[in-house]
Amino acid sequence: MLWVQLAVVLGAIFLGARLGSIGVGFAGGMGVLVLTLGLGMEPGAIPVDVILIIMSVIGAVAAMQVAGGLDYLVELAEKILRSKPKYITFLAPTVTYVMTLLAGTGHTAYSTLPVIAEVAKENGIRPSRPLSIAVIASQIAITASPVSAAVVVFSGFLEPYGIGYLNLLAICIPTSFAAVMVTAVICNFLGVDLDKDSIYQERLKAGQITLRENKARRERKKGAGLSVAIFALSILAVVLYATAISGNVGLIENPVLPRDSAIMVFMMIAAGLITIFCKIDSANILNAQTFKSGMSACVCVLGVAWLGNTFVGAHIDSIQALAGDVLNSYPWLLAVTLFFASMLLYSQAATTRALMPAALALVDPVTAIASFAAVSALFVLPTYPTLLAAVEMDETGSTRIGKLVFNHPFFLPGTICIALCVAFAFVLAPMIV
């Protein structure tokens, strides 16, 4: 029955990959139905905490977008990218990394991808180089964001081991950013130069390539800067409160409001303040692109994490028995496990929620923290929204998906980046924990 159940899980994930977007979650729900009513398994835990955190953060981000805050950030990002176009392979991932770090969602990268593609093309740089590492940076930054569901949930798992929220961030932020920058160096040598790319040359001769150097700028909304300031202060409040209630700091003992709930409250307050002081219509928040993407992510997490929890929960004892000796001898294999799991579960938070409790029962916390970045392997299958957006926005054709599915420009940079991040974290984590 184990192989039949595994076939159902993989089948549901494959169907979700074919459906794409929110269909991933729907397919996960179908898999849960087959496993429970069809095969008699007990339903796993629904990742309610993860979904609620994503919802509250996305609500604040969407309010900031409606107020013009995201456009303001993109305007700043464009200035940075155009100021040193020759260094776009380094500047592009820096921009997407920082935006994801602050917002707790990689969907903020959508707005910067067209700028990255345009600046690269204007300067004769192969767009796949900055676009590939920019997308990877937006994914791996989730494991370093103070307000991402993955970080919040994982820090909760680590608390019984005496490892605080700030300890986790102190390891994840420098190691992930360093890995992104080293990978950016490697990306500069991937693929032939743009002037030697046959597909680009064909499109150029056919008149399909356009340069838009003097694009009209949108007028900045009055509340744009204020919305960014409110959102930034709410993130600071989250970090300060989480530090104050940490067992290592102990400024607030027996807090009435736990960390997860505090993040939801602060994010909802931020959304409310932006709505009031920036004078936006709250109904417009429902139509914001970030809100739609975020709610789609919630459904995806609900479906695939519930599916994963149902399967893993039913076999947790067997998994621990089989994996225990192997991980004791080769602890780095946890990173490999998380890599392949996130590739299928399609979410950093869902992978963390499904596998990290079992992982912490098998390995020491340092190994778990060092392997944490491996939950970001969402790039392996070329179906993730930001990855597809990068392909669509590169009219030169340099960012393209090959016929073999896995031969796309995101696979190698993503794998290298995660490997470097895990290696750096294995060095830094023992110094901090």
Short mmCIF file of C-alpha atoms in Angstrom, two decimals:
data_model
loop_
_atom_site.label_atom_id
_atom_site.label_comp_id
_atom_site.label_asym_id
_atom_site.label_seq_id
_atom_site.Cartn_x
_atom_site.Cartn_y
_atom_site.Cartn_z
CA MET A 1 0.00 0.00 0.00
CA LEU A 2 2.93 2.34 0.60
CA TRP A 3 3.76 2.41 -3.11
CA VAL A 4 0.12 2.91 -4.05
CA GLN A 5 -0.13 5.84 -1.64
CA LEU A 6 3.11 7.33 -2.94
CA ALA A 7 1.83 6.95 -6.50
CA VAL A 8 -1.30 8.92 -5.53
CA VAL A 9 0.80 11.70 -4.02
CA LEU A 10 3.10 11.94 -7.05
CA GLY A 11 0.13 11.70 -9.41
CA ALA A 12 -1.62 14.59 -7.68
CA ILE A 13 1.55 16.68 -7.79
CA PHE A 14 2.04 15.90 -11.49
CA LEU A 15 -1.56 16.89 -12.20
CA GLY A 16 -1.05 20.11 -10.25
CA ALA A 17 2.05 20.92 -12.26
CA ARG A 18 0.04 20.47 -15.45
CA LEU A 19 -2.82 22.65 -14.19
CA GLY A 20 -0.44 25.35 -12.90
CA SER A 21 -1.11 28.31 -10.58
CA ILE A 22 -3.97 27.68 -8.12
CA GLY A 23 -4.58 24.31 -9.76
CA VAL A 24 -1.66 22.95 -7.74
CA GLY A 25 -3.76 23.34 -4.61
CA PHE A 26 -6.84 21.84 -6.21
CA ALA A 27 -4.87 18.77 -7.28
CA GLY A 28 -3.52 18.44 -3.74
CA GLY A 29 -7.09 18.35 -2.42
CA MET A 30 -7.93 15.62 -4.92
CA GLY A 31 -4.97 13.62 -3.64
CA VAL A 32 -6.16 13.99 -0.04
CA LEU A 33 -9.59 12.68 -1.07
CA VAL A 34 -8.11 9.58 -2.69
CA LEU A 35 -5.76 8.89 0.23
CA THR A 36 -8.47 9.26 2.89
CA LEU A 37 -11.81 8.08 1.48
CA GLY A 38 -10.21 5.92 -1.18
CA LEU A 39 -7.35 4.27 0.73
CA GLY A 40 -8.53 4.72 4.31
CA MET A 41 -5.69 6.95 5.58
CA GLU A 42 -6.15 9.46 8.37
CA PRO A 43 -6.13 13.04 7.03
CA GLY A 44 -3.01 14.98 7.97
CA ALA A 45 -2.87 18.30 9.75
CA ILE A 46 -4.10 21.30 7.77
CA PRO A 47 -1.35 24.00 7.80
CA VAL A 48 -3.66 26.68 9.18
CA ASP A 49 -0.83 28.69 10.78
CA VAL A 50 1.08 28.93 7.50
CA ILE A 51 -2.01 29.98 5.53
CA LEU A 52 -3.03 32.65 8.04
CA ILE A 53 0.47 34.17 8.11
CA ILE A 54 0.57 34.30 4.30
CA MET A 55 -2.90 35.87 4.19
CA SER A 56 -2.08 38.60 6.68
CA VAL A 57 1.26 39.49 5.09
CA ILE A 58 -0.23 39.51 1.59
CA GLY A 59 -3.04 41.76 2.81
CA ALA A 60 -0.51 44.35 3.95
CA VAL A 61 1.59 44.01 0.78
CA ALA A 62 -1.51 44.38 -1.42
CA ALA A 63 -2.60 47.49 0.49
CA MET A 64 0.87 48.93 -0.07
CA GLN A 65 0.58 48.13 -3.78
CA VAL A 66 -2.78 49.89 -4.11
CA ALA A 67 -1.31 52.93 -2.33
CA GLY A 68 1.49 53.02 -4.90
CA GLY A 69 4.17 51.68 -2.58
CA LEU A 70 5.28 48.83 -4.85
CA ASP A 71 5.47 51.17 -7.85
CA TYR A 72 7.61 53.46 -5.72
CA LEU A 73 9.95 50.58 -4.83
CA VAL A 74 10.12 49.52 -8.48
CA GLU A 75 10.99 53.09 -9.44
CA LEU A 76 13.86 53.02 -6.95
CA ALA A 77 14.90 49.60 -8.23
CA GLU A 78 14.92 50.86 -11.82
CA LYS A 79 17.17 53.76 -10.86
CA ILE A 80 19.58 51.33 -9.22
CA LEU A 81 19.57 48.95 -12.20
CA ARG A 82 20.03 51.71 -14.78
CA SER A 83 22.74 53.46 -12.79
CA LYS A 84 25.23 50.59 -13.31
CA PRO A 85 23.83 48.50 -16.19
CA LYS A 86 27.05 46.53 -16.66
CA TYR A 87 26.60 45.13 -13.15
CA ILE A 88 22.98 44.11 -13.64
CA THR A 89 23.73 40.43 -12.94
CA PHE A 90 24.62 41.49 -9.39
CA LEU A 91 22.17 44.35 -8.94
CA ALA A 92 19.10 42.45 -10.18
CA PRO A 93 19.28 39.64 -7.58
CA THR A 94 20.10 42.19 -4.89
CA VAL A 95 16.90 44.08 -5.69
CA THR A 96 14.65 40.99 -5.79
CA TYR A 97 16.33 39.55 -2.68
CA VAL A 98 15.76 42.71 -0.63
CA MET A 99 12.16 43.15 -1.82
CA THR A 100 11.35 39.53 -0.90
CA LEU A 101 13.20 39.84 2.40
CA LEU A 102 11.04 42.81 3.36
CA ALA A 103 7.72 41.63 1.95
CA GLY A 104 7.93 37.93 2.87
CA THR A 105 6.76 36.88 -0.58
CA GLY A 106 8.65 36.29 -3.82
CA HIS A 107 5.71 37.57 -5.85
CA THR A 108 7.09 41.11 -5.51
CA ALA A 109 9.66 40.12 -8.15
CA TYR A 110 7.02 40.32 -10.90
CA SER A 111 7.23 44.10 -11.06
CA THR A 112 11.02 44.20 -11.43
CA LEU A 113 11.46 41.44 -14.03
CA PRO A 114 10.45 43.62 -17.02
CA VAL A 115 12.96 46.27 -15.93
CA ILE A 116 15.74 43.67 -15.57
CA ALA A 117 15.02 42.21 -19.01
CA GLU A 118 14.90 45.65 -20.64
CA VAL A 119 18.10 47.01 -19.07
CA ALA A 120 20.02 43.84 -19.96
CA LYS A 121 18.79 43.91 -23.55
CA GLU A 122 19.60 47.61 -23.98
CA ASN A 123 23.19 46.99 -22.92
CA GLY A 124 23.78 43.86 -24.98
CA ILE A 125 23.80 41.58 -21.93
CA ARG A 126 22.18 38.16 -22.21
CA PRO A 127 18.93 38.70 -20.21
CA SER A 128 18.81 35.08 -19.00
CA ARG A 129 21.83 35.77 -16.79
CA PRO A 130 20.32 38.47 -14.53
CA LEU A 131 16.77 37.11 -14.86
CA SER A 132 17.70 33.59 -13.74
CA ILE A 133 19.57 34.64 -10.61
CA ALA A 134 16.97 37.35 -9.84
CA VAL A 135 14.21 34.72 -9.76
CA ILE A 136 16.36 32.37 -7.64
CA ALA A 137 17.16 35.23 -5.23
CA SER A 138 13.44 35.96 -4.81
CA GLN A 139 12.86 32.32 -3.85
CA ILE A 140 15.78 31.76 -1.51
CA ALA A 141 15.16 35.08 0.31
CA ILE A 142 11.97 33.52 1.68
CA THR A 143 14.17 31.47 4.04
CA ALA A 144 15.67 34.72 5.40
CA SER A 145 12.62 36.99 5.59
CA PRO A 146 11.49 38.01 9.09
CA VAL A 147 7.83 37.85 8.02
CA SER A 148 7.78 34.79 5.75
CA ALA A 149 5.63 31.87 6.86
CA ALA A 150 8.52 29.43 6.39
CA VAL A 151 10.81 31.32 8.79
CA VAL A 152 8.09 31.93 11.36
CA VAL A 153 6.99 28.29 11.41
CA PHE A 154 10.55 26.96 11.51
CA SER A 155 11.56 29.29 14.33
CA GLY A 156 8.62 27.92 16.30
CA PHE A 157 9.95 24.39 15.82
CA LEU A 158 13.39 25.52 17.05
CA GLU A 159 12.22 27.24 20.25
CA PRO A 160 12.18 24.03 22.37
CA TYR A 161 15.88 23.65 21.52
CA GLY A 162 16.68 27.10 22.91
CA ILE A 163 17.28 28.66 19.48
CA GLY A 164 15.65 32.05 19.06
CA TYR A 165 14.07 33.83 16.12
CA LEU A 166 16.99 36.26 15.82
CA ASN A 167 19.51 33.39 15.88
CA LEU A 168 17.78 31.88 12.86
CA LEU A 169 17.78 35.19 10.98
CA ALA A 170 21.41 35.85 11.90
CA ILE A 171 22.34 32.62 10.12
CA CYS A 172 19.94 32.67 7.18
CA ILE A 173 20.32 36.29 6.01
CA PRO A 174 24.11 36.45 5.53
CA THR A 175 24.48 32.91 4.19
CA SER A 176 21.64 33.19 1.67
CA PHE A 177 22.75 36.61 0.40
CA ALA A 178 26.37 35.49 0.10
CA ALA A 179 25.26 32.42 -1.85
CA VAL A 180 23.20 34.59 -4.20
CA MET A 181 26.14 36.91 -4.90
CA VAL A 182 28.59 34.05 -5.56
CA THR A 183 26.05 32.43 -7.87
CA ALA A 184 25.65 35.76 -9.69
CA VAL A 185 29.36 35.62 -10.54
CA ILE A 186 28.86 32.16 -12.06
CA CYS A 187 25.77 33.32 -13.98
CA ASN A 188 27.93 35.84 -15.86
CA PHE A 189 29.49 32.89 -17.71
CA LEU A 190 26.33 30.87 -18.43
CA GLY A 191 25.04 30.76 -21.99
CA VAL A 192 26.54 32.34 -25.09
CA ASP A 193 26.76 36.11 -25.34
CA LEU A 194 23.61 37.76 -26.67
CA ASP A 195 25.19 38.75 -30.00
CA LYS A 196 26.05 35.07 -30.61
CA ASP A 197 22.63 33.67 -29.71
CA SER A 198 21.02 32.30 -32.88
CA ILE A 199 17.43 32.71 -31.64
CA TYR A 200 18.08 36.35 -30.70
CA GLN A 201 19.65 37.02 -34.09
CA GLU A 202 16.64 35.51 -35.87
CA ARG A 203 14.23 37.65 -33.84
CA LEU A 204 16.37 40.74 -34.42
CA LYS A 205 16.32 40.24 -38.20
CA ALA A 206 12.57 39.63 -38.12
CA GLY A 207 12.06 42.96 -36.33
CA GLN A 208 10.67 41.31 -33.21
CA ILE A 209 13.10 43.04 -30.84
CA THR A 210 12.19 46.52 -29.63
CA LEU A 211 14.09 48.94 -27.42
CA ARG A 212 12.13 51.19 -25.11
CA GLU A 213 14.77 53.42 -23.60
CA ASN A 214 12.47 56.39 -23.02
CA LYS A 215 9.46 54.84 -21.39
CA ALA A 216 6.86 57.15 -19.89
CA ARG A 217 6.88 57.01 -16.11
CA ARG A 218 3.76 56.66 -14.06
CA GLU A 219 2.87 59.52 -11.80
CA ARG A 220 3.70 58.59 -8.23
CA LYS A 221 0.70 58.38 -5.92
CA LYS A 222 0.69 60.73 -2.93
CA GLY A 223 0.64 57.99 -0.33
CA ALA A 224 3.30 55.80 -1.96
CA GLY A 225 6.21 56.72 0.29
CA LEU A 226 4.03 56.69 3.41
CA SER A 227 2.73 53.19 2.64
CA VAL A 228 6.30 51.88 2.33
CA ALA A 229 7.24 53.55 5.63
CA ILE A 230 4.24 52.04 7.43
CA PHE A 231 5.00 48.57 6.06
CA ALA A 232 8.70 48.85 6.97
CA LEU A 233 7.84 49.94 10.52
CA SER A 234 5.46 47.00 10.87
CA ILE A 235 8.28 44.62 9.95
CA LEU A 236 10.51 46.30 12.52
CA ALA A 237 7.72 45.89 15.11
CA VAL A 238 7.49 42.17 14.29
CA VAL A 239 11.24 41.68 14.77
CA LEU A 240 11.34 43.69 18.01
CA TYR A 241 8.34 41.90 19.51
CA ALA A 242 9.62 38.47 18.51
CA THR A 243 12.93 39.35 20.14
CA ALA A 244 11.27 40.62 23.31
CA ILE A 245 9.27 37.41 23.84
CA SER A 246 12.19 35.13 22.92
CA GLY A 247 13.32 32.85 25.70
CA ASN A 248 16.92 33.95 25.11
CA VAL A 249 16.03 37.62 25.73
CA GLY A 250 13.08 37.27 28.07
CA LEU A 251 11.93 40.89 28.14
CA ILE A 252 8.32 39.71 28.08
CA GLU A 253 7.63 36.52 30.00
CA ASN A 254 4.51 34.46 29.32
CA PRO A 255 3.36 36.70 26.46
CA VAL A 256 -0.38 36.91 25.92
CA LEU A 257 0.19 37.26 22.18
CA PRO A 258 2.44 34.52 20.70
CA ARG A 259 4.76 35.28 17.81
CA ASP A 260 2.60 33.85 15.01
CA SER A 261 -0.43 35.79 16.18
CA ALA A 262 1.67 38.92 16.63
CA ILE A 263 2.83 38.81 13.02
CA MET A 264 -0.77 38.50 11.84
CA VAL A 265 -1.85 41.40 14.06
CA PHE A 266 1.01 43.71 13.03
CA MET A 267 0.46 42.98 9.34
CA MET A 268 -3.28 43.62 9.60
CA ILE A 269 -2.61 46.83 11.51
CA ALA A 270 -0.19 47.88 8.77
CA ALA A 271 -2.85 47.22 6.13
CA GLY A 272 -5.39 49.19 8.15
CA LEU A 273 -3.09 52.16 8.67
CA ILE A 274 -2.16 52.23 4.98
CA THR A 275 -5.86 52.16 4.07
CA ILE A 276 -6.66 55.02 6.45
CA PHE A 277 -3.70 57.37 6.08
CA CYS A 278 -3.02 56.77 2.37
CA LYS A 279 -6.76 57.14 1.68
CA ILE A 280 -7.21 54.10 -0.52
CA ASP A 281 -10.40 52.19 -1.26
CA SER A 282 -10.11 48.89 0.61
CA ALA A 283 -12.20 47.20 -2.10
CA ASN A 284 -9.35 47.79 -4.56
CA ILE A 285 -7.05 45.65 -2.44
CA LEU A 286 -8.97 42.56 -3.57
CA ASN A 287 -8.05 43.33 -7.19
CA ALA A 288 -4.33 43.92 -6.55
CA GLN A 289 -2.06 41.47 -8.37
CA THR A 290 -0.13 40.64 -5.20
CA PHE A 291 -3.39 39.84 -3.39
CA LYS A 292 -4.48 37.48 -6.15
CA SER A 293 -1.06 35.80 -6.23
CA GLY A 294 -0.99 35.53 -2.44
CA MET A 295 -4.44 33.98 -2.18
CA SER A 296 -3.47 31.54 -4.93
CA ALA A 297 -0.42 30.65 -2.83
CA CYS A 298 -2.68 30.01 0.18
CA VAL A 299 -4.77 27.51 -1.79
CA CYS A 300 -1.60 25.85 -3.09
CA VAL A 301 -0.22 25.51 0.43
CA LEU A 302 -3.55 24.18 1.68
CA GLY A 303 -3.66 21.49 -0.99
CA VAL A 304 -0.05 20.32 -1.26
CA ALA A 305 0.86 20.70 2.43
CA TRP A 306 -2.27 18.84 3.50
CA LEU A 307 -1.43 16.13 0.96
CA GLY A 308 2.16 15.95 2.20
CA ASN A 309 1.13 15.90 5.87
CA THR A 310 -1.34 13.10 5.19
CA PHE A 311 1.29 10.88 3.58
CA VAL A 312 4.23 11.76 5.87
CA GLY A 313 2.11 11.59 9.04
CA ALA A 314 0.96 8.07 8.24
CA HIS A 315 4.53 6.83 7.75
CA ILE A 316 6.48 9.04 10.14
CA ASP A 317 7.71 6.14 12.30
CA SER A 318 8.97 4.19 9.29
CA ILE A 319 10.58 7.28 7.81
CA GLN A 320 12.40 8.04 11.06
CA ALA A 321 13.54 4.43 11.41
CA LEU A 322 14.88 4.26 7.85
CA ALA A 323 16.37 7.74 7.72
CA GLY A 324 17.79 7.90 11.24
CA ASP A 325 21.00 5.95 10.69
CA VAL A 326 21.62 7.48 7.26
CA LEU A 327 21.23 11.06 8.49
CA ASN A 328 23.41 10.38 11.51
CA SER A 329 26.22 9.32 9.18
CA TYR A 330 25.52 11.84 6.40
CA PRO A 331 23.59 14.80 7.90
CA TRP A 332 23.93 16.81 4.68
CA LEU A 333 21.47 14.40 3.07
CA LEU A 334 18.71 16.29 4.91
CA ALA A 335 19.32 19.18 2.51
CA VAL A 336 18.96 16.79 -0.43
CA THR A 337 15.68 15.48 1.01
CA LEU A 338 14.30 18.98 1.51
CA PHE A 339 15.43 19.93 -2.00
CA PHE A 340 13.39 17.19 -3.67
CA ALA A 341 10.45 17.62 -1.30
CA SER A 342 10.12 21.34 -2.02
CA MET A 343 10.36 20.64 -5.72
CA LEU A 344 7.18 18.58 -5.34
CA LEU A 345 5.38 20.45 -2.55
CA TYR A 346 5.81 23.76 -4.43
CA SER A 347 6.18 25.90 -1.31
CA GLN A 348 8.91 26.73 1.21
CA ALA A 349 6.35 27.02 3.99
CA ALA A 350 4.57 23.80 3.09
CA THR A 351 7.85 21.87 2.95
CA THR A 352 8.97 23.31 6.28
CA ARG A 353 5.64 22.53 7.91
CA ALA A 354 5.54 18.96 6.58
CA LEU A 355 9.14 17.78 7.07
CA MET A 356 10.99 19.87 9.65
CA PRO A 357 9.32 18.35 12.76
CA ALA A 358 10.42 14.89 11.60
CA ALA A 359 13.85 16.21 10.62
CA LEU A 360 14.46 17.72 14.05
CA ALA A 361 13.70 14.33 15.61
CA LEU A 362 16.48 12.80 13.50
CA VAL A 363 19.23 15.42 13.35
CA ASP A 364 20.60 18.16 15.57
CA PRO A 365 19.17 21.69 15.20
CA VAL A 366 22.38 23.01 13.58
CA THR A 367 21.99 20.54 10.72
CA ALA A 368 18.32 21.44 10.32
CA ILE A 369 19.10 25.16 10.18
CA ALA A 370 21.99 24.67 7.77
CA SER A 371 19.74 22.63 5.47
CA PHE A 372 16.83 25.08 5.68
CA ALA A 373 17.65 26.91 2.43
CA ALA A 374 17.04 23.68 0.51
CA VAL A 375 13.27 24.15 0.91
CA SER A 376 13.58 26.75 -1.88
CA ALA A 377 13.94 24.35 -4.82
CA LEU A 378 10.75 25.62 -6.46
CA PHE A 379 12.67 26.30 -9.67
CA VAL A 380 13.37 22.67 -10.62
CA LEU A 381 10.10 22.19 -12.49
CA PRO A 382 9.62 25.18 -14.82
CA THR A 383 6.08 25.87 -13.64
CA TYR A 384 6.54 28.45 -10.85
CA PRO A 385 4.81 31.79 -11.67
CA THR A 386 7.86 34.07 -11.32
CA LEU A 387 9.95 31.68 -13.42
CA LEU A 388 7.34 31.65 -16.18
CA ALA A 389 7.01 35.43 -15.97
CA ALA A 390 10.76 35.82 -16.54
CA VAL A 391 10.54 33.60 -19.63
CA GLU A 392 7.62 35.60 -21.04
CA MET A 393 9.25 38.99 -20.40
CA ASP A 394 12.48 38.19 -22.24
CA GLU A 395 11.66 38.85 -25.89
CA THR A 396 15.24 38.02 -26.93
CA GLY A 397 14.49 34.32 -26.36
CA SER A 398 17.60 33.80 -24.21
CA THR A 399 15.46 32.81 -21.20
CA ARG A 400 13.76 29.76 -22.62
CA ILE A 401 12.65 26.34 -21.43
CA GLY A 402 14.19 23.42 -23.31
CA LYS A 403 12.41 20.38 -24.69
CA LEU A 404 13.76 18.20 -21.87
CA VAL A 405 11.86 20.27 -19.25
CA PHE A 406 14.77 20.45 -16.81
CA ASN A 407 17.15 22.17 -19.23
CA HIS A 408 16.12 25.72 -18.45
CA PRO A 409 18.32 28.66 -17.33
CA PHE A 410 17.11 28.55 -13.71
CA PHE A 411 18.09 24.98 -12.86
CA LEU A 412 21.88 25.31 -12.61
CA PRO A 413 21.95 28.72 -10.83
CA GLY A 414 19.27 27.56 -8.39
CA THR A 415 21.02 24.30 -7.55
CA ILE A 416 24.39 26.03 -7.13
CA CYS A 417 22.87 28.76 -4.97
CA ILE A 418 21.18 26.32 -2.60
CA ALA A 419 24.33 24.17 -2.37
CA LEU A 420 26.41 27.24 -1.49
CA CYS A 421 23.88 28.48 1.03
CA VAL A 422 23.80 25.10 2.80
CA ALA A 423 27.60 24.94 2.82
CA PHE A 424 27.93 28.48 4.22
CA ALA A 425 25.28 27.76 6.86
CA PHE A 426 27.07 24.60 8.03
CA VAL A 427 30.06 26.88 8.74
CA LEU A 428 28.18 29.80 10.33
CA ALA A 429 25.42 28.00 12.28
CA PRO A 430 27.71 26.33 14.89
CA MET A 431 29.22 29.75 15.65
CA ILE A 432 25.83 31.32 16.45
CA VAL A 433 23.77 28.48 17.92
#
